[in-house]
Each structure stands twice: as C-alpha cells, then as structure tokens.
PDB file of C-alpha atoms in Angstrom:
ATOM      1  CA  MET A   1     -64.729  92.301 -28.241  1.00 53.00           C
ATOM      2  CA  ASP A   2     -62.363  89.313 -28.377  1.00 62.00           C
ATOM      3  CA  LYS A   3     -59.225  89.200 -26.270  1.00 65.00           C
ATOM      4  CA  LYS A   4     -56.851  90.160 -29.108  1.00 69.00           C
ATOM      5  CA  GLU A   5     -58.817  93.348 -29.937  1.00 70.00           C
ATOM      6  CA  GLU A   6     -58.916  94.317 -26.263  1.00 69.00           C
ATOM      7  CA  GLU A   7     -55.159  93.894 -26.050  1.00 70.00           C
ATOM      8  CA  LEU A   8     -54.570  96.016 -29.191  1.00 71.00           C
ATOM      9  CA  ILE A   9     -56.809  98.826 -27.897  1.00 72.00           C
ATOM     10  CA  SER A  10     -55.117  98.714 -24.506  1.00 71.00           C
ATOM     11  CA  MET A  11     -51.651  98.785 -26.078  1.00 75.00           C
ATOM     12  CA  HIS A  12     -52.566 101.793 -28.211  1.00 69.00           C
ATOM     13  CA  TYR A  13     -53.951 103.684 -25.189  1.00 68.00           C
ATOM     14  CA  GLN A  14     -50.926 102.919 -22.967  1.00 72.00           C
ATOM     15  CA  MET A  15     -48.404 103.748 -25.708  1.00 76.00           C
ATOM     16  CA  GLU A  16     -49.986 107.165 -26.281  1.00 71.00           C
ATOM     17  CA  LYS A  17     -49.794 107.951 -22.555  1.00 69.00           C
ATOM     18  CA  THR A  18     -46.182 106.813 -22.231  1.00 77.00           C
ATOM     19  CA  ASP A  19     -45.154 108.696 -25.420  1.00 71.00           C
ATOM     20  CA  ILE A  20     -46.561 111.934 -23.979  1.00 74.00           C
ATOM     21  CA  LYS A  21     -44.908 111.334 -20.650  1.00 71.00           C
ATOM     22  CA  GLN A  22     -41.542 110.491 -22.268  1.00 75.00           C
ATOM     23  CA  GLN A  23     -41.720 113.615 -24.475  1.00 75.00           C
ATOM     24  CA  ARG A  24     -42.249 115.798 -21.387  1.00 76.00           C
ATOM     25  CA  LEU A  25     -39.333 114.164 -19.587  1.00 77.00           C
ATOM     26  CA  GLU A  26     -37.068 114.604 -22.611  1.00 77.00           C
ATOM     27  CA  ASP A  27     -38.008 118.304 -22.791  1.00 75.00           C
ATOM     28  CA  ARG A  28     -37.043 118.681 -19.136  1.00 77.00           C
ATOM     29  CA  LEU A  29     -33.715 116.914 -19.807  1.00 80.00           C
ATOM     30  CA  ILE A  30     -32.930 119.326 -22.667  1.00 82.00           C
ATOM     31  CA  SER A  31     -33.715 122.301 -20.397  1.00 78.00           C
ATOM     32  CA  ILE A  32     -31.419 120.973 -17.649  1.00 84.00           C
ATOM     33  CA  SER A  33     -28.642 120.342 -20.201  1.00 79.00           C
ATOM     34  CA  GLU A  34     -28.875 123.958 -21.342  1.00 80.00           C
ATOM     35  CA  ASP A  35     -28.710 125.140 -17.721  1.00 80.00           C
ATOM     36  CA  LEU A  36     -25.554 123.079 -17.194  1.00 81.00           C
ATOM     37  CA  LYS A  37     -23.944 124.649 -20.276  1.00 80.00           C
ATOM     38  CA  ARG A  38     -24.749 128.131 -19.003  1.00 81.00           C
ATOM     39  CA  SER A  39     -23.304 127.209 -15.595  1.00 80.00           C
ATOM     40  CA  LYS A  40     -20.101 125.988 -17.263  1.00 80.00           C
ATOM     41  CA  ARG A  41     -19.719 129.239 -19.188  1.00 82.00           C
ATOM     42  CA  ARG A  42     -20.295 131.212 -15.976  1.00 82.00           C
ATOM     43  CA  ARG A  43     -17.637 129.147 -14.167  1.00 82.00           C
ATOM     44  CA  ASN A  44     -15.112 129.789 -16.943  1.00 83.00           C
ATOM     45  CA  PHE A  45     -15.869 133.487 -16.772  1.00 83.00           C
ATOM     46  CA  TYR A  46     -15.217 133.541 -12.993  1.00 82.00           C
ATOM     47  CA  PHE A  47     -11.941 131.683 -13.451  1.00 82.00           C
ATOM     48  CA  ILE A  48     -10.693 134.110 -16.114  1.00 87.00           C
ATOM     49  CA  PHE A  49     -11.819 137.080 -14.014  1.00 84.00           C
ATOM     50  CA  ILE A  50      -9.893 135.827 -10.950  1.00 86.00           C
ATOM     51  CA  LEU A  51      -6.805 135.077 -13.057  1.00 84.00           C
ATOM     52  CA  ILE A  52      -6.810 138.586 -14.548  1.00 89.00           C
ATOM     53  CA  LEU A  53      -7.336 140.106 -11.079  1.00 84.00           C
ATOM     54  CA  MET A  54      -4.353 138.205  -9.689  1.00 86.00           C
ATOM     55  CA  LEU A  55      -2.162 139.284 -12.625  1.00 86.00           C
ATOM     56  CA  LEU A  56      -3.186 142.906 -12.121  1.00 87.00           C
ATOM     57  CA  LEU A  57      -2.443 142.708  -8.395  1.00 85.00           C
ATOM     58  CA  THR A  58       0.986 141.198  -9.051  1.00 87.00           C
ATOM     59  CA  ALA A  59       1.802 143.787 -11.729  1.00 84.00           C
ATOM     60  CA  GLY A  60       0.639 146.605  -9.463  1.00 82.00           C
ATOM     61  CA  SER A  61       2.760 145.345  -6.591  1.00 81.00           C
ATOM     62  CA  LEU A  62       5.836 145.144  -8.825  1.00 82.00           C
ATOM     63  CA  TYR A  63       5.176 148.600 -10.217  1.00 81.00           C
ATOM     64  CA  VAL A  64       4.850 150.105  -6.742  1.00 77.00           C
ATOM     65  CA  ILE A  65       7.998 148.353  -5.483  1.00 79.00           C
ATOM     66  CA  LEU A  66      10.062 149.439  -8.499  1.00 76.00           C
ATOM     67  CA  GLY A  67       8.715 152.981  -8.293  1.00 70.00           C
ATOM     68  CA  LYS A  68       9.548 153.217  -4.611  1.00 63.00           C
ATOM     69  CA  LYS A  69      13.079 152.072  -5.289  1.00 62.00           C
ATOM     70  CA  GLU A  70      13.601 154.760  -7.939  1.00 63.00           C
ATOM     71  CA  ASN A  71      12.104 157.618  -5.861  1.00 58.00           C
ATOM     72  CA  THR A  72      13.753 156.803  -2.516  1.00 56.00           C
ATOM     73  CA  THR A  73      17.460 156.672  -3.413  1.00 54.00           C
ATOM     74  CA  ASN A  74      18.142 159.442  -0.848  1.00 51.00           C
ATOM     75  CA  ILE A  75      15.767 158.109   1.842  1.00 52.00           C
ATOM     76  CA  ASP A  76      16.988 156.206   4.794  1.00 52.00           C
ATOM     77  CA  SER A  77      17.213 152.433   4.182  1.00 52.00           C
ATOM     78  CA  LEU A  78      15.117 151.778   7.298  1.00 47.00           C
ATOM     79  CA  GLU A  79      12.163 153.805   5.967  1.00 53.00           C
ATOM     80  CA  GLY A  80      12.383 151.963   2.621  1.00 53.00           C
ATOM     81  CA  GLU A  81      12.338 148.665   4.434  1.00 56.00           C
ATOM     82  CA  VAL A  82       9.220 149.676   6.395  1.00 50.00           C
ATOM     83  CA  ASP A  83       7.447 150.693   3.195  1.00 61.00           C
ATOM     84  CA  VAL A  84       8.265 147.348   1.573  1.00 56.00           C
ATOM     85  CA  GLN A  85       6.909 145.467   4.593  1.00 65.00           C
ATOM     86  CA  LYS A  86       3.737 147.547   4.410  1.00 63.00           C
ATOM     87  CA  LEU A  87       3.284 146.725   0.728  1.00 62.00           C
ATOM     88  CA  ILE A  88       3.861 143.049   1.389  1.00 67.00           C
ATOM     89  CA  PHE A  89       1.247 143.126   4.163  1.00 61.00           C
ATOM     90  CA  GLU A  90      -1.283 144.829   1.884  1.00 64.00           C
ATOM     91  CA  ASN A  91      -0.532 142.354  -0.915  1.00 64.00           C
ATOM     92  CA  ASP A  92      -1.020 139.419   1.488  1.00 69.00           C
ATOM     93  CA  SER A  93      -4.385 140.865   2.583  1.00 69.00           C
ATOM     94  CA  LEU A  94      -5.507 141.166  -1.039  1.00 67.00           C
ATOM     95  CA  GLN A  95      -4.373 137.610  -1.709  1.00 70.00           C
ATOM     96  CA  LYS A  96      -6.477 136.381   1.224  1.00 70.00           C
ATOM     97  CA  GLU A  97      -9.550 138.192  -0.102  1.00 69.00           C
ATOM     98  CA  VAL A  98      -9.012 136.720  -3.568  1.00 62.00           C
ATOM     99  CA  ASN A  99      -8.622 133.198  -2.108  1.00 72.00           C
ATOM    100  CA  LYS A 100     -11.795 133.661  -0.067  1.00 69.00           C
ATOM    101  CA  LEU A 101     -13.665 134.784  -3.186  1.00 67.00           C
ATOM    102  CA  LYS A 102     -12.392 131.727  -5.096  1.00 64.00           C
ATOM    103  CA  THR A 103     -13.518 129.417  -2.273  1.00 73.00           C
ATOM    104  CA  ASP A 104     -17.017 130.927  -2.203  1.00 67.00           C
ATOM    105  CA  ILE A 105     -17.353 130.625  -5.983  1.00 66.00           C
ATOM    106  CA  SER A 106     -16.191 126.994  -5.912  1.00 68.00           C
ATOM    107  CA  LYS A 107     -18.734 126.128  -3.202  1.00 66.00           C
ATOM    108  CA  TYR A 108     -21.533 127.767  -5.166  1.00 60.00           C
ATOM    109  CA  GLN A 109     -20.589 125.969  -8.377  1.00 64.00           C
ATOM    110  CA  ASN A 110     -20.279 122.584  -6.619  1.00 65.00           C
ATOM    111  CA  GLU A 111     -23.723 122.969  -5.033  1.00 65.00           C
ATOM    112  CA  GLU A 112     -25.229 124.003  -8.357  1.00 60.00           C
ATOM    113  CA  LEU A 113     -23.641 121.091 -10.211  1.00 60.00           C
ATOM    114  CA  SER A 114     -24.781 118.685  -7.472  1.00 62.00           C
ATOM    115  CA  ASN A 115     -28.389 119.890  -7.767  1.00 59.00           C
ATOM    116  CA  LYS A 116     -28.272 119.604 -11.548  1.00 56.00           C
ATOM    117  CA  ALA A 117     -26.820 116.101 -11.319  1.00 53.00           C
ATOM    118  CA  ASN A 118     -29.603 115.020  -8.919  1.00 55.00           C
ATOM    119  CA  SER A 119     -32.227 116.451 -11.256  1.00 49.00           C
ATOM    120  CA  THR A 120     -30.648 114.643 -14.206  1.00 50.00           C
ATOM    121  CA  THR A 121     -30.613 111.364 -12.255  1.00 51.00           C
ATOM    122  CA  SER A 122     -34.293 111.738 -11.326  1.00 47.00           C
ATOM    123  CA  LEU A 123     -35.152 112.542 -14.915  1.00 48.00           C
ATOM    124  CA  SER A 124     -33.238 109.512 -16.193  1.00 51.00           C
ATOM    125  CA  ASP A 125     -35.118 107.325 -13.703  1.00 54.00           C
ATOM    126  CA  GLY A 126     -38.399 108.809 -14.940  1.00 50.00           C
ATOM    127  CA  ILE A 127     -37.517 108.060 -18.559  1.00 51.00           C
ATOM    128  CA  GLY A 128     -36.570 104.525 -17.545  1.00 54.00           C
ATOM    129  CA  ASP A 129     -39.955 104.091 -15.848  1.00 54.00           C
ATOM    130  CA  ALA A 130     -41.737 105.408 -18.934  1.00 48.00           C
ATOM    131  CA  LYS A 131     -39.869 102.919 -21.127  1.00 53.00           C
ATOM    132  CA  LYS A 132     -40.798 100.105 -18.745  1.00 53.00           C
ATOM    133  CA  GLU A 133     -44.455 101.105 -18.963  1.00 50.00           C
ATOM    134  CA  GLU A 134     -44.229 101.120 -22.755  1.00 48.00           C
ATOM    135  CA  GLU A 135     -42.637  97.672 -22.759  1.00 54.00           C
ATOM    136  CA  GLY A 136     -45.368  96.452 -20.425  1.00 50.00           C
ATOM    137  CA  ALA A 137     -47.995  97.751 -22.829  1.00 44.00           C
ATOM    138  CA  LYS A 138     -46.280  96.034 -25.744  1.00 45.00           C
ATOM    139  CA  ASP A 139     -46.289  92.753 -23.841  1.00 49.00           C
ATOM    140  CA  GLY A 140     -50.074  93.048 -23.522  1.00 43.00           C
ATOM    141  CA  LYS A 141     -50.217  93.667 -19.781  1.00 38.00           C
ATOM    142  CA  SER A 142     -53.494  95.559 -19.967  1.00 56.00           C
ATOM    143  CA  LYS A 143     -54.770  97.574 -17.028  1.00 68.00           C
ATOM    144  CA  LEU A 144     -58.086  98.478 -18.694  1.00 76.00           C
ATOM    145  CA  LYS A 145     -61.204  96.813 -17.319  1.00 85.00           C
ATOM    146  CA  PHE A 146     -64.154  96.738 -19.698  1.00 88.00           C
ATOM    147  CA  GLU A 147     -67.848  96.551 -18.877  1.00 90.00           C
ATOM    148  CA  ARG A 148     -70.632  95.712 -21.326  1.00 92.00           C
ATOM    149  CA  LYS A 149     -73.765  97.854 -21.398  1.00 93.00           C
ATOM    150  CA  TYR A 150     -76.878  97.418 -23.541  1.00 95.00           C
ATOM    151  CA  CYS A 151     -78.422 100.650 -24.775  1.00 94.00           C
ATOM    152  CA  TYR A 152     -80.432 102.661 -27.266  1.00 92.00           C
ATOM    153  CA  ILE A 153     -78.445 105.568 -28.733  1.00 93.00           C
ATOM    154  CA  ASN A 154     -80.531 108.704 -29.166  1.00 91.00           C
ATOM    155  CA  LYS A 155     -77.876 111.037 -30.531  1.00 92.00           C
ATOM    156  CA  VAL A 156     -74.288 111.103 -31.751  1.00 92.00           C
ATOM    157  CA  TYR A 157     -72.305 114.293 -32.341  1.00 93.00           C
ATOM    158  CA  LYS A 158     -68.799 115.725 -32.569  1.00 90.00           C
ATOM    159  CA  SER A 159     -67.418 118.497 -30.364  1.00 91.00           C
ATOM    160  CA  ASN A 160     -63.814 119.790 -30.399  1.00 90.00           C
ATOM    161  CA  ASP A 161     -62.752 116.807 -32.550  1.00 88.00           C
ATOM    162  CA  VAL A 162     -64.190 114.352 -29.971  1.00 91.00           C
ATOM    163  CA  VAL A 163     -67.224 112.136 -30.731  1.00 91.00           C
ATOM    164  CA  PHE A 164     -69.906 111.796 -28.033  1.00 94.00           C
ATOM    165  CA  ILE A 165     -73.022 109.633 -27.808  1.00 93.00           C
ATOM    166  CA  GLU A 166     -76.229 110.158 -25.858  1.00 93.00           C
ATOM    167  CA  ALA A 167     -77.331 106.712 -24.711  1.00 92.00           C
ATOM    168  CA  ASP A 168     -80.263 105.184 -22.793  1.00 92.00           C
ATOM    169  CA  ILE A 169     -78.830 102.291 -20.778  1.00 93.00           C
ATOM    170  CA  ILE A 170     -81.207  99.303 -20.811  1.00 93.00           C
ATOM    171  CA  GLU A 171     -81.401  95.719 -19.559  1.00 93.00           C
ATOM    172  CA  TYR A 172     -81.569  93.034 -22.251  1.00 94.00           C
ATOM    173  CA  TYR A 173     -82.714  89.464 -21.520  1.00 95.00           C
ATOM    174  CA  GLN A 174     -83.146  86.462 -23.803  1.00 92.00           C
ATOM    175  CA  GLY A 175     -84.649  82.985 -23.476  1.00 91.00           C
ATOM    176  CA  ARG A 176     -85.634  81.793 -19.999  1.00 92.00           C
ATOM    177  CA  LYS A 177     -84.085  84.852 -18.321  1.00 93.00           C
ATOM    178  CA  ALA A 178     -86.273  87.072 -20.484  1.00 90.00           C
ATOM    179  CA  VAL A 179     -89.429  85.176 -19.495  1.00 92.00           C
ATOM    180  CA  LYS A 180     -88.442  85.278 -15.810  1.00 92.00           C
ATOM    181  CA  LYS A 181     -87.782  89.025 -15.836  1.00 92.00           C
ATOM    182  CA  ALA A 182     -90.975  89.788 -17.785  1.00 90.00           C
ATOM    183  CA  LYS A 183     -92.946  87.622 -15.337  1.00 90.00           C
ATOM    184  CA  GLU A 184     -91.491  89.550 -12.373  1.00 91.00           C
ATOM    185  CA  LEU A 185     -92.620  92.834 -13.918  1.00 90.00           C
ATOM    186  CA  GLY A 186     -95.994  91.513 -15.063  1.00 89.00           C
ATOM    187  CA  LYS A 187     -95.143  91.813 -18.747  1.00 87.00           C
ATOM    188  CA  ALA A 188     -95.049  88.131 -19.749  1.00 88.00           C
ATOM    189  CA  GLU A 189     -97.665  86.412 -21.879  1.00 90.00           C
ATOM    190  CA  TYR A 190     -99.347  83.361 -20.329  1.00 85.00           C
ATOM    191  CA  ASP A 191    -101.664  80.454 -21.111  1.00 87.00           C
ATOM    192  CA  LEU A 192    -103.105  77.434 -19.350  1.00 84.00           C
ATOM    193  CA  ASP A 193    -102.076  73.901 -20.222  1.00 79.00           C
ATOM    194  CA  LYS A 194    -104.355  70.877 -20.183  1.00 80.00           C
ATOM    195  CA  ASN A 195    -103.730  70.394 -16.476  1.00 83.00           C
ATOM    196  CA  GLY A 196    -104.757  73.961 -15.674  1.00 81.00           C
ATOM    197  CA  ASP A 197    -101.221  75.146 -14.919  1.00 84.00           C
ATOM    198  CA  THR A 198    -100.149  78.613 -16.020  1.00 86.00           C
ATOM    199  CA  LEU A 199     -97.475  78.744 -18.676  1.00 88.00           C
ATOM    200  CA  TYR A 200     -95.560  82.015 -19.138  1.00 89.00           C
ATOM    201  CA  PHE A 201     -93.854  82.890 -22.427  1.00 88.00           C
ATOM    202  CA  LEU A 202     -92.790  85.705 -24.744  1.00 89.00           C
ATOM    203  CA  TYR A 203     -93.589  85.797 -28.435  1.00 87.00           C
ATOM    204  CA  ASN A 204     -90.251  87.367 -29.362  1.00 88.00           C
ATOM    205  CA  ASN A 205     -88.222  85.312 -26.854  1.00 89.00           C
ATOM    206  CA  TYR A 206     -86.460  88.440 -25.562  1.00 92.00           C
ATOM    207  CA  TYR A 207     -87.307  91.219 -23.139  1.00 93.00           C
ATOM    208  CA  ILE A 208     -85.983  94.772 -22.769  1.00 92.00           C
ATOM    209  CA  HIS A 209     -86.351  96.666 -19.527  1.00 92.00           C
ATOM    210  CA  ASN A 210     -85.643 100.397 -19.594  1.00 87.00           C
ATOM    211  CA  GLN A 211     -85.204 101.117 -15.915  1.00 80.00           C
ATOM    212  CA  SER A 212     -84.465 104.831 -16.351  1.00 77.00           C
ATOM    213  CA  SER A 213     -85.347 107.197 -19.158  1.00 75.00           C
ATOM    214  CA  LYS A 214     -82.424 109.437 -18.232  1.00 83.00           C
ATOM    215  CA  SER A 215     -79.802 109.654 -20.994  1.00 88.00           C
ATOM    216  CA  LYS A 216     -76.072 109.318 -20.390  1.00 91.00           C
ATOM    217  CA  ILE A 217     -73.374 111.206 -22.324  1.00 92.00           C
ATOM    218  CA  LEU A 218     -70.334 109.040 -23.147  1.00 94.00           C
ATOM    219  CA  GLU A 219     -67.114 109.818 -24.997  1.00 93.00           C
ATOM    220  CA  LEU A 220     -65.905 107.596 -27.844  1.00 91.00           C
ATOM    221  CA  ASP A 221     -62.274 106.618 -28.183  1.00 89.00           C
ATOM    222  CA  ASP A 222     -60.738 108.109 -31.341  1.00 83.00           C
ATOM    223  CA  LYS A 223     -60.206 104.561 -32.649  1.00 84.00           C
ATOM    224  CA  ALA A 224     -63.503 103.061 -31.422  1.00 86.00           C
ATOM    225  CA  ARG A 225     -64.553  99.933 -33.369  1.00 87.00           C
ATOM    226  CA  VAL A 226     -68.075  99.644 -34.808  1.00 87.00           C
ATOM    227  CA  LYS A 227     -69.625  96.285 -35.704  1.00 87.00           C
ATOM    228  CA  ILE A 228     -73.093  97.106 -37.032  1.00 87.00           C
ATOM    229  CA  GLU A 229     -74.898  95.901 -40.122  1.00 79.00           C
ATOM    230  CA  ASN A 230     -74.821  98.415 -43.013  1.00 75.00           C
ATOM    231  CA  ILE A 231     -71.712 100.138 -41.598  1.00 80.00           C
ATOM    232  CA  ASN A 232     -68.334  99.348 -43.140  1.00 73.00           C
ATOM    233  CA  GLN A 233     -65.595 100.841 -40.988  1.00 70.00           C
ATOM    234  CA  ILE A 234     -62.841 100.962 -43.595  1.00 61.00           C
ATOM    235  CA  SER A 235     -60.799 103.853 -42.207  1.00 59.00           C
ATOM    236  CA  SER A 236     -59.592 104.250 -38.644  1.00 63.00           C
ATOM    237  CA  GLY A 237     -61.930 107.231 -38.072  1.00 71.00           C
ATOM    238  CA  PHE A 238     -65.426 106.907 -36.630  1.00 80.00           C
ATOM    239  CA  PRO A 239     -68.162 106.618 -39.345  1.00 84.00           C
ATOM    240  CA  LEU A 240     -70.251 109.467 -37.917  1.00 84.00           C
ATOM    241  CA  LYS A 241     -72.725 110.053 -40.765  1.00 86.00           C
ATOM    242  CA  ALA A 242     -73.460 106.363 -41.342  1.00 86.00           C
ATOM    243  CA  PHE A 243     -73.926 105.830 -37.605  1.00 88.00           C
ATOM    244  CA  GLN A 244     -76.375 108.741 -37.371  1.00 88.00           C
ATOM    245  CA  LYS A 245     -78.571 107.071 -40.007  1.00 89.00           C
ATOM    246  CA  VAL A 246     -78.464 103.634 -38.331  1.00 88.00           C
ATOM    247  CA  ILE A 247     -79.567 104.809 -34.878  1.00 89.00           C
ATOM    248  CA  THR A 248     -82.829 106.233 -36.271  1.00 89.00           C
ATOM    249  CA  ASP A 249     -84.124 102.619 -36.368  1.00 88.00           C
ATOM    250  CA  ARG A 250     -83.390 102.277 -32.608  1.00 90.00           C
ATOM    251  CA  PRO A 251     -81.319  99.062 -32.719  1.00 91.00           C
ATOM    252  CA  VAL A 252     -80.183  97.451 -29.481  1.00 92.00           C
ATOM    253  CA  LEU A 253     -76.457  98.151 -29.182  1.00 94.00           C
ATOM    254  CA  ILE A 254     -73.739  96.831 -26.883  1.00 95.00           C
ATOM    255  CA  LEU A 255     -71.150  99.277 -25.575  1.00 94.00           C
ATOM    256  CA  GLU A 256     -67.773  98.184 -24.240  1.00 93.00           C
ATOM    257  CA  ILE A 257     -66.686 100.866 -21.774  1.00 94.00           C
ATOM    258  CA  SER A 258     -63.553 101.506 -19.704  1.00 91.00           C
ATOM    259  CA  ASN A 259     -63.163 104.537 -17.412  1.00 88.00           C
ATOM    260  CA  GLY A 260     -66.141 106.255 -19.020  1.00 85.00           C
ATOM    261  CA  ILE A 261     -64.795 105.888 -22.590  1.00 92.00           C
ATOM    262  CA  VAL A 262     -66.454 103.676 -25.238  1.00 93.00           C
ATOM    263  CA  TYR A 263     -63.993 101.508 -27.179  1.00 92.00           C
ATOM    264  CA  LYS A 264     -66.378  99.272 -29.147  1.00 92.00           C
ATOM    265  CA  ILE A 265     -70.015  99.323 -30.333  1.00 93.00           C
ATOM    266  CA  THR A 266     -71.724  96.111 -31.441  1.00 92.00           C
ATOM    267  CA  GLU A 267     -75.280  95.506 -32.643  1.00 92.00           C
ATOM    268  CA  GLN A 268     -77.292  92.961 -30.667  1.00 92.00           C
ATOM    269  CA  LYS A 269     -79.001  90.548 -33.062  1.00 90.00           C
ATOM    270  CA  LEU A 270     -82.597  90.027 -31.963  1.00 88.00           C
ATOM    271  CA  PRO A 271     -84.178  86.534 -32.159  1.00 85.00           C
TER     272      PRO A 271
END
C-alpha cells in the first residue's frame, strides 16, 4: 500500500468515527434544547399562577373590607378599626408567603437554567472537538499503524454483513535471506565446488516457513482493497465470489493490518 492509499483509508475511517460521534452529540443538544423549552413554559406557568393568586388575594381583601363597612354601620368605630388592623395583618402574612414562594421558584429555575447552560457548554465543546478530529483526518494526520503479514488464506466468508478471512500466517523469504533461513532449518539444497566447499542454494530462490498451522480469523474493512491477478475490483464492495475461487490455488498473499482489521490484500509474485 503506497502512502496516498494509506492516507485515504485512514481519512475514511476517522471521518466515519467523527460523524457518528458528532451525530450523538447533536442528538444530545436537541434533547437539552427541548428540556429548556419545557422549563421556560413551566416558568411562565408559575408566573401567571402567582399573578392570579395575588389578584385574588387583593380582590378578596377589598371585598372583605367593603363588606365589613356595610355591615358595621351601627358598631363602635373602635371595633371596626380593630377588624381592619386584623385584616391588614392577615393580608401582610399572605403577602409574605407569596413572596417566599416566588423566591423559592426563582432559585429553582436559576439552578435549573445554570445546569442546562453548563450541559450545553460541554456539548458545544464536544462538538468542537469532533470537528477538530475531522479536520485532522482531512489533513491526513493518520493515527493508524499498519503491519504487513504474509499468509495463505484457507477460507473467506460473510457474517452479519461483515467479511472475515481464515488465514495461516507464514514467513516469506527471498534471495539470500531465503537461502540463509532454509539452511538454518536444514531445508536448503547444497553442492560442493571444485575446492570442496559446500554451496547452499534454493532452486526456486524463495523459502516459505509455516511456523504454526493454527489459523487466525481476521475482519476485513468494508472498503478493503484487493490487488490480485484475475480479480478486478471495480465496485467499492469486496469481490467475495472471485476471491473464493482464487484462494483455492493457495497463492502467497500479503495482508496490511491495523488494530486487527485488514485494509489491503496483495498477491506476492513468486520468482
């Protein structure tokens, strides 16, 4: 995989992650906005309720005062004065209770609005961070680290719309390194030269060492690239059927892997 393809794959992967994250943050922002609207309606309701209560109290006080005046024309002026003072005292007590209720409601609403504002600020910061990550991905600042593995692929299949491969990881050597490795394992060919020295060589000029016969299951990225003879990857999807036919010939393949996910498969040309 050349550098440009690695950058494109990395950008696609990062943009998908940041899009999901941004969508979740925007959903949370919509929910908080709806909560704020409900809080505003509740506050308006409390204000109207208190206003009506005060009007009723004032009207009641006036009604009582006027009624007392009409029904006590023959009562001593001192008794009427005492009754008025009593009504004023009761009215003042009710006013104090109403003011206390208004204060408690205002405190509750201020605390609620403060909490909502803090949540909105945190959410805005989160969206800003998501946008920064997306911009970083667009600038090609890749965080993916790829490793190359040689393998034989025994099986390829699809499960829950995800493609998996069953691979035997191998060691592939070519040229002098192949002869050296084969010599170490006692698999190299040899001959004697005219001076009686032993010459080691390989007829095919490559050597494959299968250290473990244990297969490994790997997931393929949904836009994994395939560069194998007889496979034309025209669409963006993985050519599953064509790939299943190719692996029956047991070609040596190179996997480019990051975090357990295969992003590219290339055929190793044998000498």
